[in-house]
PDB file of C-alpha atoms in Angstrom:
ATOM      1  CA  MET A   1      -3.185  -4.239   1.043  1.00 86.00           C
ATOM      2  CA  SER A   2       0.066  -6.432  -0.595  1.00 96.00           C
ATOM      3  CA  LEU A   3       3.457  -4.610  -0.768  1.00 98.00           C
ATOM      4  CA  ALA A   4       4.564  -8.684  -1.882  1.00 98.00           C
ATOM      5  CA  GLY A   5       6.864  -8.544  -5.234  1.00 97.00           C
ATOM      6  CA  LYS A   6       7.051  -4.709  -4.926  1.00 98.00           C
ATOM      7  CA  THR A   7      10.546  -2.924  -4.491  1.00 98.00           C
ATOM      8  CA  ILE A   8      11.652  -0.305  -2.645  1.00 98.00           C
ATOM      9  CA  LEU A   9      14.106   2.484  -2.341  1.00 98.00           C
ATOM     10  CA  MET A  10      15.143   4.287   0.872  1.00 98.00           C
ATOM     11  CA  SER A  11      17.455   6.460   2.195  1.00 97.00           C
ATOM     12  CA  GLY A  12      18.999   5.613   6.023  1.00 93.00           C
ATOM     13  CA  GLY A  13      16.561   2.676   7.768  1.00 90.00           C
ATOM     14  CA  SER A  14      19.458   1.468   9.864  1.00 90.00           C
ATOM     15  CA  ARG A  15      17.006   1.470  13.066  1.00 90.00           C
ATOM     16  CA  GLY A  16      14.202   3.691  14.235  1.00 92.00           C
ATOM     17  CA  ILE A  17      10.956   4.768  11.737  1.00 96.00           C
ATOM     18  CA  GLY A  18      12.966   3.817   8.530  1.00 96.00           C
ATOM     19  CA  LEU A  19      13.908  -0.231   9.775  1.00 97.00           C
ATOM     20  CA  ALA A  20      10.055  -0.359  10.997  1.00 97.00           C
ATOM     21  CA  ILE A  21       8.675   0.636   7.721  1.00 98.00           C
ATOM     22  CA  ALA A  22      10.831  -1.131   5.884  1.00 98.00           C
ATOM     23  CA  LEU A  23      10.384  -4.538   7.857  1.00 98.00           C
ATOM     24  CA  LYS A  24       6.195  -3.722   7.179  1.00 98.00           C
ATOM     25  CA  ALA A  25       6.652  -4.353   4.124  1.00 98.00           C
ATOM     26  CA  ALA A  26       8.982  -7.088   3.877  1.00 98.00           C
ATOM     27  CA  ALA A  27       6.669  -9.180   5.803  1.00 98.00           C
ATOM     28  CA  ASP A  28       4.795  -9.367   2.560  1.00 98.00           C
ATOM     29  CA  GLY A  29       7.711 -10.818   0.793  1.00 98.00           C
ATOM     30  CA  ALA A  30       9.205  -6.925  -0.721  1.00 98.00           C
ATOM     31  CA  ASN A  31      12.170  -5.805  -1.815  1.00 98.00           C
ATOM     32  CA  ILE A  32      14.132  -3.018  -0.023  1.00 98.00           C
ATOM     33  CA  ALA A  33      17.324  -2.089  -1.285  1.00 98.00           C
ATOM     34  CA  LEU A  34      18.882   0.784   1.739  1.00 98.00           C
ATOM     35  CA  LEU A  35      21.360   3.808   0.725  1.00 98.00           C
ATOM     36  CA  ALA A  36      22.818   4.683   3.655  1.00 95.00           C
ATOM     37  CA  LYS A  37      26.340   5.152   5.693  1.00 91.00           C
ATOM     38  CA  THR A  38      26.400   3.305   8.527  1.00 85.00           C
ATOM     39  CA  ASP A  39      28.782   0.553   7.524  1.00 83.00           C
ATOM     40  CA  THR A  40      29.827   0.364  11.475  1.00 78.00           C
ATOM     41  CA  PRO A  41      28.659  -0.025  14.551  1.00 75.00           C
ATOM     42  CA  HIS A  42      27.649   3.824  16.175  1.00 75.00           C
ATOM     43  CA  PRO A  43      29.125   3.617  19.642  1.00 71.00           C
ATOM     44  CA  LYS A  44      25.294   5.736  20.279  1.00 71.00           C
ATOM     45  CA  LEU A  45      23.134   4.395  18.142  1.00 72.00           C
ATOM     46  CA  GLU A  46      21.904   1.145  17.625  1.00 79.00           C
ATOM     47  CA  GLY A  47      21.449  -0.971  14.484  1.00 82.00           C
ATOM     48  CA  THR A  48      23.943  -0.944  10.967  1.00 92.00           C
ATOM     49  CA  ILE A  49      22.145  -1.362   7.515  1.00 94.00           C
ATOM     50  CA  HIS A  50      23.675  -5.014   7.828  1.00 95.00           C
ATOM     51  CA  THR A  51      21.856  -5.439  10.544  1.00 95.00           C
ATOM     52  CA  ALA A  52      18.794  -4.246   8.888  1.00 95.00           C
ATOM     53  CA  ALA A  53      18.592  -5.931   5.384  1.00 97.00           C
ATOM     54  CA  GLU A  54      19.856  -9.044   8.456  1.00 97.00           C
ATOM     55  CA  GLN A  55      16.347  -8.521   9.793  1.00 97.00           C
ATOM     56  CA  ILE A  56      15.145  -7.632   6.356  1.00 98.00           C
ATOM     57  CA  ARG A  57      15.501 -10.903   5.319  1.00 98.00           C
ATOM     58  CA  ALA A  58      14.041 -12.602   8.295  1.00 98.00           C
ATOM     59  CA  ALA A  59      10.821 -11.204   8.395  1.00 98.00           C
ATOM     60  CA  GLY A  60      10.107 -12.204   4.999  1.00 98.00           C
ATOM     61  CA  GLY A  61      11.657 -10.101   2.174  1.00 98.00           C
ATOM     62  CA  ASN A  62      14.313  -9.655   0.170  1.00 98.00           C
ATOM     63  CA  ALA A  63      17.086  -6.823   1.239  1.00 98.00           C
ATOM     64  CA  LEU A  64      19.849  -4.941  -1.083  1.00 98.00           C
ATOM     65  CA  PRO A  65      22.136  -3.116   1.937  1.00 97.00           C
ATOM     66  CA  ILE A  66      23.673   0.000  -0.399  1.00 97.00           C
ATOM     67  CA  VAL A  67      26.342   2.061   1.848  1.00 97.00           C
ATOM     68  CA  GLY A  68      26.884   5.418   0.744  1.00 97.00           C
ATOM     69  CA  ASP A  69      25.288   8.581   1.223  1.00 97.00           C
ATOM     70  CA  VAL A  70      22.493  10.923  -0.057  1.00 97.00           C
ATOM     71  CA  ARG A  71      24.699  13.655   0.122  1.00 97.00           C
ATOM     72  CA  ASN A  72      26.613  12.165  -2.692  1.00 98.00           C
ATOM     73  CA  ASP A  73      25.176  11.934  -6.668  1.00 98.00           C
ATOM     74  CA  ASP A  74      27.409   8.944  -7.467  1.00 98.00           C
ATOM     75  CA  ASP A  75      25.722   7.357  -4.219  1.00 98.00           C
ATOM     76  CA  ILE A  76      22.193   7.613  -4.727  1.00 98.00           C
ATOM     77  CA  THR A  77      23.072   7.491  -8.794  1.00 98.00           C
ATOM     78  CA  GLU A  78      24.489   4.141  -8.414  1.00 98.00           C
ATOM     79  CA  ALA A  79      21.805   3.056  -5.833  1.00 98.00           C
ATOM     80  CA  VAL A  80      19.368   3.911  -8.568  1.00 98.00           C
ATOM     81  CA  MET A  81      21.315   1.590 -11.338  1.00 98.00           C
ATOM     82  CA  LYS A  82      21.758  -1.498  -7.955  1.00 98.00           C
ATOM     83  CA  THR A  83      18.679  -1.484  -6.804  1.00 98.00           C
ATOM     84  CA  ALA A  84      16.532  -2.052 -10.393  1.00 98.00           C
ATOM     85  CA  GLY A  85      19.498  -3.873 -11.907  1.00 98.00           C
ATOM     86  CA  GLU A  86      18.616  -6.667  -8.749  1.00 98.00           C
ATOM     87  CA  PHE A  87      14.876  -6.042  -9.041  1.00 98.00           C
ATOM     88  CA  GLY A  88      13.774  -5.430 -11.949  1.00 98.00           C
ATOM     89  CA  GLY A  89      12.452  -2.499 -11.340  1.00 98.00           C
ATOM     90  CA  ILE A  90      11.914   0.348  -8.324  1.00 98.00           C
ATOM     91  CA  ASP A  91       8.210   0.656  -7.134  1.00 98.00           C
ATOM     92  CA  ILE A  92       9.121   3.426  -4.339  1.00 98.00           C
ATOM     93  CA  VAL A  93      11.125   5.783  -2.882  1.00 98.00           C
ATOM     94  CA  VAL A  94      10.876   6.321   1.006  1.00 98.00           C
ATOM     95  CA  ASN A  95      12.228   9.266   1.731  1.00 98.00           C
ATOM     96  CA  ASN A  96      13.981   8.566   5.270  1.00 97.00           C
ATOM     97  CA  ALA A  97      18.006   9.765   5.579  1.00 96.00           C
ATOM     98  CA  SER A  98      17.328  13.098   7.642  1.00 95.00           C
ATOM     99  CA  VAL A  99      19.053  15.615   9.858  1.00 95.00           C
ATOM    100  CA  ILE A 100      18.433  16.894  13.490  1.00 94.00           C
ATOM    101  CA  ASP A 101      19.468  19.564  15.400  1.00 94.00           C
ATOM    102  CA  LEU A 102      16.847  21.786  17.327  1.00 93.00           C
ATOM    103  CA  SER A 103      19.239  24.956  17.619  1.00 95.00           C
ATOM    104  CA  PRO A 104      18.354  28.424  17.419  1.00 95.00           C
ATOM    105  CA  SER A 105      19.515  30.289  15.250  1.00 96.00           C
ATOM    106  CA  LEU A 106      22.740  32.111  16.741  1.00 97.00           C
ATOM    107  CA  ASP A 107      23.835  28.364  18.029  1.00 97.00           C
ATOM    108  CA  LEU A 108      23.564  26.673  15.141  1.00 97.00           C
ATOM    109  CA  ALA A 109      26.573  25.379  13.965  1.00 98.00           C
ATOM    110  CA  ALA A 110      27.216  26.634   9.786  1.00 98.00           C
ATOM    111  CA  LYS A 111      28.702  22.313   9.401  1.00 98.00           C
ATOM    112  CA  LYS A 112      25.087  21.303  10.975  1.00 98.00           C
ATOM    113  CA  TYR A 113      23.044  23.861   8.874  1.00 98.00           C
ATOM    114  CA  ASP A 114      24.790  22.591   5.445  1.00 98.00           C
ATOM    115  CA  LEU A 115      24.346  19.093   6.735  1.00 98.00           C
ATOM    116  CA  MET A 116      20.709  19.390   7.206  1.00 98.00           C
ATOM    117  CA  GLN A 117      20.239  21.498   4.167  1.00 98.00           C
ATOM    118  CA  ASP A 118      22.054  19.453   2.252  1.00 98.00           C
ATOM    119  CA  VAL A 119      20.068  16.016   3.479  1.00 98.00           C
ATOM    120  CA  ASN A 120      16.845  16.476   4.050  1.00 98.00           C
ATOM    121  CA  VAL A 121      16.282  18.367   1.444  1.00 98.00           C
ATOM    122  CA  ARG A 122      19.137  18.193  -1.079  1.00 98.00           C
ATOM    123  CA  GLY A 123      19.410  14.508  -0.898  1.00 98.00           C
ATOM    124  CA  THR A 124      14.531  13.892  -1.149  1.00 98.00           C
ATOM    125  CA  PHE A 125      15.683  16.253  -4.303  1.00 98.00           C
ATOM    126  CA  MET A 126      17.907  14.613  -5.852  1.00 98.00           C
ATOM    127  CA  LEU A 127      17.246  11.009  -4.915  1.00 98.00           C
ATOM    128  CA  CYS A 128      13.393  11.233  -6.084  1.00 98.00           C
ATOM    129  CA  ARG A 129      14.728  13.039  -9.716  1.00 98.00           C
ATOM    130  CA  ALA A 130      16.958   9.692 -10.358  1.00 98.00           C
ATOM    131  CA  ALA A 131      14.549   7.505  -9.320  1.00 98.00           C
ATOM    132  CA  VAL A 132      11.900   9.006 -11.417  1.00 98.00           C
ATOM    133  CA  PRO A 133      13.412   7.170 -14.459  1.00 98.00           C
ATOM    134  CA  VAL A 134      12.249   4.369 -13.242  1.00 98.00           C
ATOM    135  CA  LEU A 135       9.118   5.131 -10.647  1.00 98.00           C
ATOM    136  CA  LYS A 136       7.258   6.039 -14.054  1.00 98.00           C
ATOM    137  CA  GLU A 137       7.922   2.000 -15.502  1.00 97.00           C
ATOM    138  CA  ALA A 138       6.277   0.754 -12.101  1.00 98.00           C
ATOM    139  CA  PRO A 139       2.521  -0.153 -12.310  1.00 97.00           C
ATOM    140  CA  ASN A 140       1.950   2.061  -9.217  1.00 98.00           C
ATOM    141  CA  PRO A 141       4.572   4.129  -8.435  1.00 98.00           C
ATOM    142  CA  HIS A 142       4.600   6.134  -4.620  1.00 98.00           C
ATOM    143  CA  ILE A 143       7.738   8.235  -3.865  1.00 98.00           C
ATOM    144  CA  LEU A 144       7.239   9.117   0.419  1.00 98.00           C
ATOM    145  CA  SER A 145       8.663  11.464   2.475  1.00 98.00           C
ATOM    146  CA  LEU A 146       9.280  11.916   6.184  1.00 98.00           C
ATOM    147  CA  SER A 147       8.339  15.455   6.608  1.00 98.00           C
ATOM    148  CA  PRO A 148       5.738  16.968   7.946  1.00 97.00           C
ATOM    149  CA  PRO A 149       3.239  19.617   6.584  1.00 97.00           C
ATOM    150  CA  LEU A 150       3.515  22.755   5.697  1.00 96.00           C
ATOM    151  CA  ASN A 151       3.277  25.333   8.806  1.00 93.00           C
ATOM    152  CA  PRO A 152       5.071  27.864   9.083  1.00 88.00           C
ATOM    153  CA  THR A 153       3.796  30.151  12.050  1.00 91.00           C
ATOM    154  CA  PRO A 154       5.739  32.158  13.515  1.00 91.00           C
ATOM    155  CA  ARG A 155       5.398  29.422  17.100  1.00 90.00           C
ATOM    156  CA  TRP A 156       7.327  26.819  14.262  1.00 89.00           C
ATOM    157  CA  LEU A 157       9.665  28.628  11.951  1.00 88.00           C
ATOM    158  CA  GLY A 158      10.901  30.410  14.984  1.00 89.00           C
ATOM    159  CA  ALA A 159      11.765  28.224  17.469  1.00 89.00           C
ATOM    160  CA  HIS A 160      14.842  25.935  15.799  1.00 94.00           C
ATOM    161  CA  THR A 161      14.381  28.376  12.192  1.00 96.00           C
ATOM    162  CA  GLY A 162      16.954  26.324  10.601  1.00 97.00           C
ATOM    163  CA  TYR A 163      16.213  23.067  11.849  1.00 96.00           C
ATOM    164  CA  SER A 164      12.317  24.577  10.296  1.00 96.00           C
ATOM    165  CA  LEU A 165      13.506  24.928   7.318  1.00 97.00           C
ATOM    166  CA  ALA A 166      15.210  21.438   6.227  1.00 98.00           C
ATOM    167  CA  LYS A 167      11.725  19.277   7.307  1.00 97.00           C
ATOM    168  CA  PHE A 168       9.510  22.262   5.174  1.00 97.00           C
ATOM    169  CA  GLY A 169      12.033  21.652   2.587  1.00 98.00           C
ATOM    170  CA  MET A 170      12.041  18.528   2.208  1.00 98.00           C
ATOM    171  CA  THR A 171       8.167  18.669   2.393  1.00 98.00           C
ATOM    172  CA  MET A 172       8.153  21.394  -0.504  1.00 98.00           C
ATOM    173  CA  ALA A 173      10.291  19.439  -2.920  1.00 98.00           C
ATOM    174  CA  THR A 174       8.519  16.102  -2.383  1.00 98.00           C
ATOM    175  CA  LEU A 175       4.969  18.530  -3.197  1.00 98.00           C
ATOM    176  CA  GLY A 176       6.761  20.069  -6.177  1.00 98.00           C
ATOM    177  CA  ILE A 177       7.385  16.235  -7.673  1.00 98.00           C
ATOM    178  CA  ALA A 178       3.769  15.589  -6.739  1.00 98.00           C
ATOM    179  CA  ALA A 179       2.904  18.657  -8.706  1.00 98.00           C
ATOM    180  CA  GLU A 180       5.848  17.635 -11.669  1.00 98.00           C
ATOM    181  CA  PHE A 181       5.119  14.409 -12.027  1.00 98.00           C
ATOM    182  CA  ALA A 182       1.688  13.691 -12.013  1.00 97.00           C
ATOM    183  CA  GLU A 183       0.843  13.278 -15.273  1.00 97.00           C
ATOM    184  CA  ALA A 184       3.058   9.968 -15.088  1.00 97.00           C
ATOM    185  CA  GLY A 185       1.195   8.957 -12.042  1.00 98.00           C
ATOM    186  CA  ILE A 186       4.535   9.168  -9.623  1.00 98.00           C
ATOM    187  CA  ALA A 187       2.463   9.593  -6.571  1.00 98.00           C
ATOM    188  CA  ALA A 188       4.250  12.005  -3.986  1.00 98.00           C
ATOM    189  CA  ASN A 189       3.303  12.099  -0.723  1.00 98.00           C
ATOM    190  CA  THR A 190       4.714  12.993   3.316  1.00 98.00           C
ATOM    191  CA  LEU A 191       3.817  11.495   6.218  1.00 98.00           C
ATOM    192  CA  TRP A 192       3.959  12.877   9.533  1.00 98.00           C
ATOM    193  CA  PRO A 193       3.212  11.462  13.388  1.00 97.00           C
ATOM    194  CA  ARG A 194       1.251  13.436  15.961  1.00 96.00           C
ATOM    195  CA  THR A 195       2.544  11.932  18.570  1.00 94.00           C
ATOM    196  CA  THR A 196       6.465  12.232  19.126  1.00 91.00           C
ATOM    197  CA  ILE A 197       8.405   8.159  17.968  1.00 92.00           C
ATOM    198  CA  ALA A 198      10.464   6.032  20.565  1.00 88.00           C
ATOM    199  CA  THR A 199      13.224   6.395  18.395  1.00 83.00           C
ATOM    200  CA  ALA A 200      17.124   7.621  19.394  1.00 74.00           C
ATOM    201  CA  ALA A 201      16.942  10.630  18.218  1.00 74.00           C
ATOM    202  CA  VAL A 202      13.979  11.280  20.971  1.00 72.00           C
ATOM    203  CA  GLN A 203      16.304   9.185  23.571  1.00 71.00           C
ATOM    204  CA  ASN A 204      19.238  11.598  22.131  1.00 67.00           C
ATOM    205  CA  LEU A 205      17.866  15.081  21.399  1.00 68.00           C
ATOM    206  CA  LEU A 206      14.493  15.500  22.206  1.00 67.00           C
ATOM    207  CA  GLY A 207      13.791  15.336  25.514  1.00 66.00           C
ATOM    208  CA  GLY A 208      14.868  11.288  26.780  1.00 77.00           C
ATOM    209  CA  ASP A 209      13.198   9.023  29.045  1.00 78.00           C
ATOM    210  CA  ARG A 210      10.893  10.612  30.511  1.00 81.00           C
ATOM    211  CA  VAL A 211       9.049  11.469  26.909  1.00 82.00           C
ATOM    212  CA  MET A 212      10.073   8.564  24.972  1.00 84.00           C
ATOM    213  CA  ALA A 213       8.400   7.406  27.962  1.00 87.00           C
ATOM    214  CA  ALA A 214       5.376   9.305  26.461  1.00 89.00           C
ATOM    215  CA  SER A 215       5.606   8.424  22.787  1.00 92.00           C
ATOM    216  CA  ARG A 216       4.362   6.058  20.108  1.00 94.00           C
ATOM    217  CA  THR A 217       5.831   3.286  19.104  1.00 95.00           C
ATOM    218  CA  PRO A 218       8.077   3.131  15.392  1.00 96.00           C
ATOM    219  CA  ASP A 219       4.993   0.755  13.748  1.00 97.00           C
ATOM    220  CA  VAL A 220       2.604   3.323  13.899  1.00 98.00           C
ATOM    221  CA  TYR A 221       4.408   5.166  11.397  1.00 98.00           C
ATOM    222  CA  ALA A 222       5.094   2.136   9.912  1.00 98.00           C
ATOM    223  CA  ASP A 223       1.416   1.008   9.625  1.00 98.00           C
ATOM    224  CA  ALA A 224       0.479   4.309   8.742  1.00 98.00           C
ATOM    225  CA  ALA A 225       2.916   4.093   5.553  1.00 98.00           C
ATOM    226  CA  TYR A 226       2.127   0.642   4.473  1.00 98.00           C
ATOM    227  CA  ALA A 227      -1.902   2.418   3.747  1.00 98.00           C
ATOM    228  CA  VAL A 228       0.286   4.938   1.669  1.00 98.00           C
ATOM    229  CA  LEU A 229       1.856   2.934   0.092  1.00 98.00           C
ATOM    230  CA  ASN A 230      -0.912   0.724  -1.422  1.00 98.00           C
ATOM    231  CA  LYS A 231      -3.332   3.586  -2.457  1.00 98.00           C
ATOM    232  CA  PRO A 232      -3.523   4.047  -5.977  1.00 98.00           C
ATOM    233  CA  ALA A 233      -1.423   6.216  -6.719  1.00 98.00           C
ATOM    234  CA  ARG A 234      -2.959   8.479  -9.554  1.00 97.00           C
ATOM    235  CA  GLU A 235      -4.836   9.142  -7.657  1.00 97.00           C
ATOM    236  CA  TYR A 236      -3.781   9.417  -3.900  1.00 98.00           C
ATOM    237  CA  THR A 237      -0.848  12.020  -4.113  1.00 98.00           C
ATOM    238  CA  GLY A 238       0.333  15.682  -3.354  1.00 98.00           C
ATOM    239  CA  GLN A 239      -0.976  15.621   0.265  1.00 98.00           C
ATOM    240  CA  GLN A 240       0.928  15.991   3.668  1.00 98.00           C
ATOM    241  CA  LEU A 241      -0.339  12.986   5.216  1.00 98.00           C
ATOM    242  CA  ILE A 242      -0.305  12.831   9.414  1.00 98.00           C
ATOM    243  CA  VAL A 243       0.322   9.235  10.858  1.00 98.00           C
ATOM    244  CA  GLU A 244      -2.890   9.236  13.050  1.00 98.00           C
ATOM    245  CA  ASP A 245      -5.647  10.516   9.965  1.00 98.00           C
ATOM    246  CA  VAL A 246      -4.727   7.790   7.897  1.00 98.00           C
ATOM    247  CA  LEU A 247      -5.066   5.396  10.227  1.00 98.00           C
ATOM    248  CA  GLU A 248      -8.519   6.337  11.635  1.00 98.00           C
ATOM    249  CA  ALA A 249      -9.295   7.083   7.321  1.00 97.00           C
ATOM    250  CA  ASP A 250      -9.388   2.499   7.478  1.00 96.00           C
ATOM    251  CA  GLY A 251     -10.638   2.613   9.947  1.00 96.00           C
ATOM    252  CA  VAL A 252      -7.984   2.021  12.838  1.00 96.00           C
ATOM    253  CA  THR A 253     -10.030   3.877  16.418  1.00 93.00           C
ATOM    254  CA  ASP A 254      -7.784   2.601  19.058  1.00 95.00           C
ATOM    255  CA  PHE A 255      -4.213   3.718  18.774  1.00 96.00           C
ATOM    256  CA  SER A 256      -3.848   2.047  22.317  1.00 94.00           C
ATOM    257  CA  GLY A 257      -1.352  -0.551  21.204  1.00 94.00           C
ATOM    258  CA  TYR A 258       1.123   1.487  19.457  1.00 96.00           C
ATOM    259  CA  ALA A 259       2.301   3.285  23.613  1.00 95.00           C
ATOM    260  CA  ALA A 260       6.000   2.728  23.866  1.00 92.00           C
ATOM    261  CA  VAL A 261       4.798   2.222  27.122  1.00 93.00           C
ATOM    262  CA  PRO A 262       1.930  -0.348  27.351  1.00 93.00           C
ATOM    263  CA  GLY A 263      -1.041   1.497  29.680  1.00 92.00           C
ATOM    264  CA  THR A 264       0.236   5.111  28.760  1.00 93.00           C
ATOM    265  CA  PRO A 265      -3.280   7.233  28.116  1.00 93.00           C
ATOM    266  CA  ASP A 266      -3.388   9.210  24.674  1.00 93.00           C
ATOM    267  CA  SER A 267      -4.101  12.316  26.374  1.00 92.00           C
ATOM    268  CA  ALA A 268      -0.349  11.787  27.365  1.00 93.00           C
ATOM    269  CA  LEU A 269       1.235  11.326  24.554  1.00 94.00           C
ATOM    270  CA  PHE A 270       3.944  13.903  24.060  1.00 91.00           C
ATOM    271  CA  PRO A 271       3.091  16.130  20.946  1.00 92.00           C
ATOM    272  CA  ASP A 272       5.537  15.873  18.173  1.00 91.00           C
ATOM    273  CA  ILE A 273       6.694  19.604  16.788  1.00 91.00           C
ATOM    274  CA  PHE A 274       5.187  20.798  13.781  1.00 94.00           C
ATOM    275  CA  LEU A 275       1.753  20.458  14.457  1.00 92.00           C
ATOM    276  CA  ASP A 276      -0.594  23.042  16.231  1.00 85.00           C
TER     277      ASP A 276
END
């Protein structure tokens, strides 16, 4: 497997899981364009689009940081054109940008509901749509959305309805694209972990140090994404994939190396939301 010479256009990617996926591809010498808003340092979040680009180059890849907002159609169009112009095409789109707010319905601000819909659902759809004409020219084109399998049980749909709608919307948009462009040979899949991943979102929004210590590192997500993006596009599409299932199918049996705190047994890890 190798992504050498492949070009990835990713929404977000300044930090966390998106950056881990980018660095995994960069080690092969891939070209990575990042469409992200974080132009200057955030007081509570580590990394900017520029520091991410530096890390990508240091890992062996080519980086194209594009400061923009996935909610803005002009920014999306510019990102697709710049990426194709700089690297001669686009092989992969990764829908990584996402907003999370687990507030119950009566506490969720209308602006935050709109933001989640605009970034998670509309942003995913519009970035895919803009990239499809270029992806059609790639030899093995992939779209990968970091969103959960559809699981509209009362437990998850009712836990945080606004956020659930937004994440399930990402998945539905991706599955729709998979069906619509299957004949064109464009794969579109979603990917989600069984356990929480040690990221800033988990630290700040899901449970602080306690949950961080019971999580896996972003590397487990990156390794699974890498495996998916190397699959034959015409044969591997329209799937709602689980990180650990992907790795197990490729022969991984020991996940202990992915523990955020070395030595933490799998049984002590915190399960991610949306999975029963």
